[in-house]
N, C-alpha and C. Protein backbone atom coordinates (compact mmCIF):
# COMPACT_ATOMS: atom_id res chain seq x y z
N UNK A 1 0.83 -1.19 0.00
CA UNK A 1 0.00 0.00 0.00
C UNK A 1 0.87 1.26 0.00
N UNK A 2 2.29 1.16 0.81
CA UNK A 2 2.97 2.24 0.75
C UNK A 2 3.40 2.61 -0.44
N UNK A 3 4.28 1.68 -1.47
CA UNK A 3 4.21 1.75 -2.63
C UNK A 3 3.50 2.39 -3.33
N UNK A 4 2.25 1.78 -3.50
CA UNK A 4 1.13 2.49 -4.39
C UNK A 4 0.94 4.04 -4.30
N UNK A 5 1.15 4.28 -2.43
CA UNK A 5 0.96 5.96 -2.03
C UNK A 5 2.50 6.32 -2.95
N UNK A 6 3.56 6.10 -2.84
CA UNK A 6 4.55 6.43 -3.23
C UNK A 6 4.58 7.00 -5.13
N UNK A 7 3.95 5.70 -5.53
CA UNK A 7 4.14 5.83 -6.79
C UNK A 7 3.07 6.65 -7.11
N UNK A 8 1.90 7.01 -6.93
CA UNK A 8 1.07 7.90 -7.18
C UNK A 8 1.51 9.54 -7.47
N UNK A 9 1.68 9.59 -5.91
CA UNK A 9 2.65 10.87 -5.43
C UNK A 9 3.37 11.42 -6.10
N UNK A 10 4.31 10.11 -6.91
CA UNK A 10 5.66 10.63 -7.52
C UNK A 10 4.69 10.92 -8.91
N UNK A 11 3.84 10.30 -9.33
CA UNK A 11 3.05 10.57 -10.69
C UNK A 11 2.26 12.35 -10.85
N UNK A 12 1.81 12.13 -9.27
CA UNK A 12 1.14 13.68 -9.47
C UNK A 12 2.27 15.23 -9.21
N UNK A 13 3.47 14.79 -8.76
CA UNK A 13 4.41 15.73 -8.63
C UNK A 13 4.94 15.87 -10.08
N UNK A 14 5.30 14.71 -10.78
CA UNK A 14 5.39 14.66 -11.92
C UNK A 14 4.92 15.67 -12.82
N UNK A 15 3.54 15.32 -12.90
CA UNK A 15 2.70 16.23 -13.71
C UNK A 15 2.28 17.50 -13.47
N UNK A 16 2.49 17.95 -11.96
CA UNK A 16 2.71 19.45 -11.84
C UNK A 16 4.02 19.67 -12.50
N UNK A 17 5.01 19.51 -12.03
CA UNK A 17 6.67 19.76 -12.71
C UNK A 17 6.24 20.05 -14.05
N UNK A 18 6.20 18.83 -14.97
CA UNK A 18 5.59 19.13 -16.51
C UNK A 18 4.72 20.26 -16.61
N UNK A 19 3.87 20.45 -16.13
CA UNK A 19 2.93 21.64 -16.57
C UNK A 19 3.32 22.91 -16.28
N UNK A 20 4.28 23.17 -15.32
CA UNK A 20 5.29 24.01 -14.39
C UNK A 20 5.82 24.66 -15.69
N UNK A 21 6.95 23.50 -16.27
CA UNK A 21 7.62 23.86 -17.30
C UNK A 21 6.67 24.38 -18.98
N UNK A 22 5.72 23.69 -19.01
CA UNK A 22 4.95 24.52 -20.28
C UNK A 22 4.91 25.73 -20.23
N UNK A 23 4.14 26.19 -18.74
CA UNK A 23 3.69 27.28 -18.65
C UNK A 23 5.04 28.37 -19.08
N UNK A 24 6.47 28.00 -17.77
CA UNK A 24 7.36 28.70 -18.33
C UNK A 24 7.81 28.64 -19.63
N UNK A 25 8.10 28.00 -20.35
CA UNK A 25 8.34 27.38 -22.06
C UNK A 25 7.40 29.21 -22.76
N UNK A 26 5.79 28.50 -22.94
CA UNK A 26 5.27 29.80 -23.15
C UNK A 26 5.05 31.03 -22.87
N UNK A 27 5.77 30.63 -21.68
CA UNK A 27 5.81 32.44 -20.91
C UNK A 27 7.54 33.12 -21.96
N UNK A 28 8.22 32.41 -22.05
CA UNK A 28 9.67 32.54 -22.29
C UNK A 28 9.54 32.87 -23.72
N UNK A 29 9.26 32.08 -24.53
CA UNK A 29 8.66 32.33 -26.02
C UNK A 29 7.96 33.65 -26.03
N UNK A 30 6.55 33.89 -25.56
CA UNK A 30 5.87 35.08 -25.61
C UNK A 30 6.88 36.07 -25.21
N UNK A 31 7.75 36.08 -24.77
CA UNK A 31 8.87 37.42 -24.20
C UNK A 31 9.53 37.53 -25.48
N UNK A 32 9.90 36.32 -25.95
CA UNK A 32 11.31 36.60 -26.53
C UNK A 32 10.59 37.06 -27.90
N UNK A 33 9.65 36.45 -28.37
CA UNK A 33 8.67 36.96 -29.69
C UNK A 33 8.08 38.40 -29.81
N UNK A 34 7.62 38.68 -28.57
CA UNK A 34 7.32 40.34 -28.50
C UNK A 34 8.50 41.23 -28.69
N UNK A 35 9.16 40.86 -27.86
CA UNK A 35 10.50 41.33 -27.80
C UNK A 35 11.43 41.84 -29.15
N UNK A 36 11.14 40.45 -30.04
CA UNK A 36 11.83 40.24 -31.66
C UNK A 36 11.01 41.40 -32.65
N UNK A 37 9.68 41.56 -31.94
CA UNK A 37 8.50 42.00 -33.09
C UNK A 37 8.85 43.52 -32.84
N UNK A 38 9.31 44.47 -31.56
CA UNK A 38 9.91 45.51 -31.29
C UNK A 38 10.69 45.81 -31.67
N UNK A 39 11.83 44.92 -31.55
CA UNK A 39 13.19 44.96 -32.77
C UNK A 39 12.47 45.08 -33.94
N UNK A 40 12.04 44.30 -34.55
CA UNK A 40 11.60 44.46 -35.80
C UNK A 40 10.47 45.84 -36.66
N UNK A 41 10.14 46.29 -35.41
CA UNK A 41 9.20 47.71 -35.89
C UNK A 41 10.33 48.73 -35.89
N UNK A 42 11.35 49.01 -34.81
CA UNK A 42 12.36 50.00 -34.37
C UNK A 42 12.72 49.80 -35.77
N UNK A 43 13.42 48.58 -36.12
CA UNK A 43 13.98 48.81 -37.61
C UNK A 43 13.55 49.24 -38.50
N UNK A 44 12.43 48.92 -38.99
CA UNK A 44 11.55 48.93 -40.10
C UNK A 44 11.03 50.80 -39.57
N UNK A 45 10.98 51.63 -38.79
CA UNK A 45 10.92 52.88 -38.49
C UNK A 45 11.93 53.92 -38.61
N UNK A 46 13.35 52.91 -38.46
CA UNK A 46 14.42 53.47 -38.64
C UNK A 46 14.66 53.95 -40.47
N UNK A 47 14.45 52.84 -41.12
CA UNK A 47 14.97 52.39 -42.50
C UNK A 47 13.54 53.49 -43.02
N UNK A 48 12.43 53.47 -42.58
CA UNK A 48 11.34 54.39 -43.32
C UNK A 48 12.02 55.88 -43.46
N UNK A 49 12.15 56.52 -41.98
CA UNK A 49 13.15 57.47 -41.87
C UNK A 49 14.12 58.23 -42.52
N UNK A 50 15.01 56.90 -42.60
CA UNK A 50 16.20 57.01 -43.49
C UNK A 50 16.08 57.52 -44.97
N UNK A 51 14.75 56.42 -45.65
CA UNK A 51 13.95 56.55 -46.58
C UNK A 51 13.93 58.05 -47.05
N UNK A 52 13.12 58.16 -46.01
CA UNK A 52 12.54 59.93 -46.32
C UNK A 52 13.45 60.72 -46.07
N UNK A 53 14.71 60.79 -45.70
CA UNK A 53 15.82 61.73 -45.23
C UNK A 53 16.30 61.91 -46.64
N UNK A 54 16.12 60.44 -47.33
CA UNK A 54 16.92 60.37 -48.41
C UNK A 54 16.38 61.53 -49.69
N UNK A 55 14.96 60.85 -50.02
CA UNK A 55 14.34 61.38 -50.91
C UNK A 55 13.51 63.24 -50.49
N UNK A 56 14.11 62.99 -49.27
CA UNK A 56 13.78 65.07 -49.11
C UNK A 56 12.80 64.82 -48.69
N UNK A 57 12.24 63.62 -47.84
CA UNK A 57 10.87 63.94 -47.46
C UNK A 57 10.50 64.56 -45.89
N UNK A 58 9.85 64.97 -45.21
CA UNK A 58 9.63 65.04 -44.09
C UNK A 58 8.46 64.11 -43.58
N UNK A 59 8.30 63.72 -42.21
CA UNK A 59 7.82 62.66 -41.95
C UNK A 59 7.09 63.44 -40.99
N UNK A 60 5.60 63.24 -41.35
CA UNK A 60 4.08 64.13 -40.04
C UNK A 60 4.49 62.76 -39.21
N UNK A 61 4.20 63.52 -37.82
CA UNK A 61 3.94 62.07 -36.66
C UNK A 61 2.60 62.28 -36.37
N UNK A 62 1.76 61.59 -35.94
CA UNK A 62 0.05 61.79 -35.62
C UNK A 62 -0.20 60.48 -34.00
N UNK A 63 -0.81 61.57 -33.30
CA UNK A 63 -1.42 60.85 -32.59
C UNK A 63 -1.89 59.91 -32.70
N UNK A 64 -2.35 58.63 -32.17
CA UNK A 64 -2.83 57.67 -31.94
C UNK A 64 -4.03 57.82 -32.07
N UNK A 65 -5.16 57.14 -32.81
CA UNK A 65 -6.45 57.08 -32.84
C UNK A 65 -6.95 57.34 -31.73
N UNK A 66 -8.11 58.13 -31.33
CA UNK A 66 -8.67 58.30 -29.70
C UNK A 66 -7.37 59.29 -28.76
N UNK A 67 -6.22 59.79 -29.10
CA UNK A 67 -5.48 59.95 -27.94
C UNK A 67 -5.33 61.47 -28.53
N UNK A 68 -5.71 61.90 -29.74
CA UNK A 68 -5.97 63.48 -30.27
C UNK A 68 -6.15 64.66 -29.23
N UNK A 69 -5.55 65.65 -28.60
CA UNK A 69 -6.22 66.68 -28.27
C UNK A 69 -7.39 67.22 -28.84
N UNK A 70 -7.90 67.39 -28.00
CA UNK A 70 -9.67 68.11 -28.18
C UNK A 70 -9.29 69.37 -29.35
N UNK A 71 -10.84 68.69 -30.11
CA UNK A 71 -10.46 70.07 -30.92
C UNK A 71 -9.79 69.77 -32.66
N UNK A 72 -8.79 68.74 -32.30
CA UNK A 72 -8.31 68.35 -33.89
C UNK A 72 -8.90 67.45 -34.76
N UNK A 73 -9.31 67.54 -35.70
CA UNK A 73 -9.99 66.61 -36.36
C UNK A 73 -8.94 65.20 -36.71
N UNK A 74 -9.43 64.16 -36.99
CA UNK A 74 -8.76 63.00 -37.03
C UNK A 74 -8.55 62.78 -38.18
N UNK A 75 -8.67 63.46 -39.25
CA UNK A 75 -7.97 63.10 -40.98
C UNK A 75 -7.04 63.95 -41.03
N UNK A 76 -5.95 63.20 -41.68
CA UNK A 76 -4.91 63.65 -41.82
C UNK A 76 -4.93 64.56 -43.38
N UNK A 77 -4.17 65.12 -43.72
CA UNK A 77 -3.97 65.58 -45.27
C UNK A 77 -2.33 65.57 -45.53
N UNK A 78 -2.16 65.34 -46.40
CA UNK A 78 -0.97 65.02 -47.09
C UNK A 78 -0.48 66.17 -47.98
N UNK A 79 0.89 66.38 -48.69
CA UNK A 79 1.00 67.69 -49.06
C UNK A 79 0.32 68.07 -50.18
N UNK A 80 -0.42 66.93 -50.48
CA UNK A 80 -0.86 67.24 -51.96
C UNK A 80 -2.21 67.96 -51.60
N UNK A 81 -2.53 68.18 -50.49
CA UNK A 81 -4.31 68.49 -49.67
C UNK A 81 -5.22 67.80 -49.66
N UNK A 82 -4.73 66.53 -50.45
CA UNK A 82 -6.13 65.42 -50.13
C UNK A 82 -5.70 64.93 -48.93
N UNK A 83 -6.80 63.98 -48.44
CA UNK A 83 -7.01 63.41 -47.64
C UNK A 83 -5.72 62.08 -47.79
N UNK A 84 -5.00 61.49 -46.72
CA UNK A 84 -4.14 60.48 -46.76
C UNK A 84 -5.10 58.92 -46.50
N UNK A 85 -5.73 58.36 -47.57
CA UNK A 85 -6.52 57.59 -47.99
C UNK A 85 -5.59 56.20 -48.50
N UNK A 86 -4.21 56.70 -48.48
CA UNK A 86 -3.63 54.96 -48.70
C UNK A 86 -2.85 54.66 -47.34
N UNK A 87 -3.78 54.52 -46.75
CA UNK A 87 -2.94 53.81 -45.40
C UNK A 87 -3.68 52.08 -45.29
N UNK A 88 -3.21 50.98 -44.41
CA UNK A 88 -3.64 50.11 -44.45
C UNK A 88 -4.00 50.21 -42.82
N UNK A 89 -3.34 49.85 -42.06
CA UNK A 89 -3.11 49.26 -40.20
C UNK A 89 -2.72 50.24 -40.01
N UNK A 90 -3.79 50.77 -38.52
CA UNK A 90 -3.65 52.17 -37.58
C UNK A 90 -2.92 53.50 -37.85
N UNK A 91 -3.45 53.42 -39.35
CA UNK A 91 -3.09 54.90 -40.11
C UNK A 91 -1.60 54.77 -40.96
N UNK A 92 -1.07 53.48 -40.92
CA UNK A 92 -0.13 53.77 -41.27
C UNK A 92 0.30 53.62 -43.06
N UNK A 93 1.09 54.13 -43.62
CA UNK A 93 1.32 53.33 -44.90
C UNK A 93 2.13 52.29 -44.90
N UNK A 94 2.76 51.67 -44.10
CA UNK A 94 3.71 50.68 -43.99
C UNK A 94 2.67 49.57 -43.66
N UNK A 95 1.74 49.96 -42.82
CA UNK A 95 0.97 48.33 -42.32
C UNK A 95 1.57 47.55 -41.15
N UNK A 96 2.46 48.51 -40.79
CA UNK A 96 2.78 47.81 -39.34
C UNK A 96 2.36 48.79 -37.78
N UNK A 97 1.82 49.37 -37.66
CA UNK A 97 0.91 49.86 -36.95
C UNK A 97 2.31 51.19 -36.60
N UNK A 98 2.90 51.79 -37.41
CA UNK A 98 3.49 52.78 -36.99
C UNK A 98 2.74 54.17 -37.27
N UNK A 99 3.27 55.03 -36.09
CA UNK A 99 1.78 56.40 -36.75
C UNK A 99 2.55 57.52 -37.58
N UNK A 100 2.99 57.42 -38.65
CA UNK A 100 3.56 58.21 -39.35
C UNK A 100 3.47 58.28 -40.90
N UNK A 101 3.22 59.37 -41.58
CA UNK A 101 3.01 59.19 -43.14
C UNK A 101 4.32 60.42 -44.05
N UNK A 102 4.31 59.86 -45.36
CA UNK A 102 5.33 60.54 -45.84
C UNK A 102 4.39 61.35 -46.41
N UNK A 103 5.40 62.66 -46.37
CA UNK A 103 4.64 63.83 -46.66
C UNK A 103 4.92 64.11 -48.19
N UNK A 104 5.87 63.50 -49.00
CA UNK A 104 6.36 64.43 -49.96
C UNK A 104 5.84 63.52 -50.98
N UNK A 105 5.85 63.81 -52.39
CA UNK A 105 4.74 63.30 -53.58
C UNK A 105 5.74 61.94 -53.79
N UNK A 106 6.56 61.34 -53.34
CA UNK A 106 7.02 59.93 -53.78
C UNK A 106 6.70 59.56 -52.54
N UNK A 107 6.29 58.08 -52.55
CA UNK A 107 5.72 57.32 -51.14
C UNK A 107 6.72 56.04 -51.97
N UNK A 108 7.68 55.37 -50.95
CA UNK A 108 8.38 54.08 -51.61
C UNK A 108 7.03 53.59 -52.03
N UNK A 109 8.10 52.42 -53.08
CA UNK A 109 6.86 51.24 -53.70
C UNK A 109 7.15 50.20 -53.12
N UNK A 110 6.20 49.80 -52.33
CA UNK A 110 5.81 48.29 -52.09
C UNK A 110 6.08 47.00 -52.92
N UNK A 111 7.07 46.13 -52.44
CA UNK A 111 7.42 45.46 -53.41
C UNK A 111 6.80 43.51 -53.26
């Protein structure tokens, strides 16, 4: 009977331990993936930048949807005076949720 208590025991410590380690596994992953996807916007913000430094452009920054001071309307205009109507994700033209548009009449091409 002691046995049986023994080997049980050791079965259910077991399977906490294992589940112990998933949880950390996916906790560790979710860090290191968010983490990579930050690197990966910083860059891709840097190189847009660069972009527009290159070609003479200047770069509008815009508030965040909802986070506007009172008072400003939420469409942007571009230098041409229309409305900035080619954006895809959270205003941006890149599609990676950065809040910034090129101001000057060449926008890179999407390749």
């Amino acid at each position: 009977m002691l046995y049986l208590s023994l080997q049980t025991g050791c079965v259910v410590a077991t399977i906490f331990v294992y589940l112990a380690e998933c949880v950390c596994s996916v906790s560790a992953v979710s860090y290191f993936a968010e983490s990579l996807l930050k690197e990966e916007k910083r860059k891709h913000r840097e190189a847009s930048e660069n972009l527009a430094s290159e070609r003479g452009a200047s770069l509008e920054f815009h508030e965040p949807a909802g986070e506007q001071p009172e008072g400003q309307n939420n469409q942007s205009r571009d230098s041409r005076g229309g409305n900035s109507a080619d954006t895809t994700l959270n205003g941006s033209p890149h599609g990676i949720g950065t809040n910034y548009q090129l101001s000057s009449q060449e926008r890179p091409l999407m390749q």
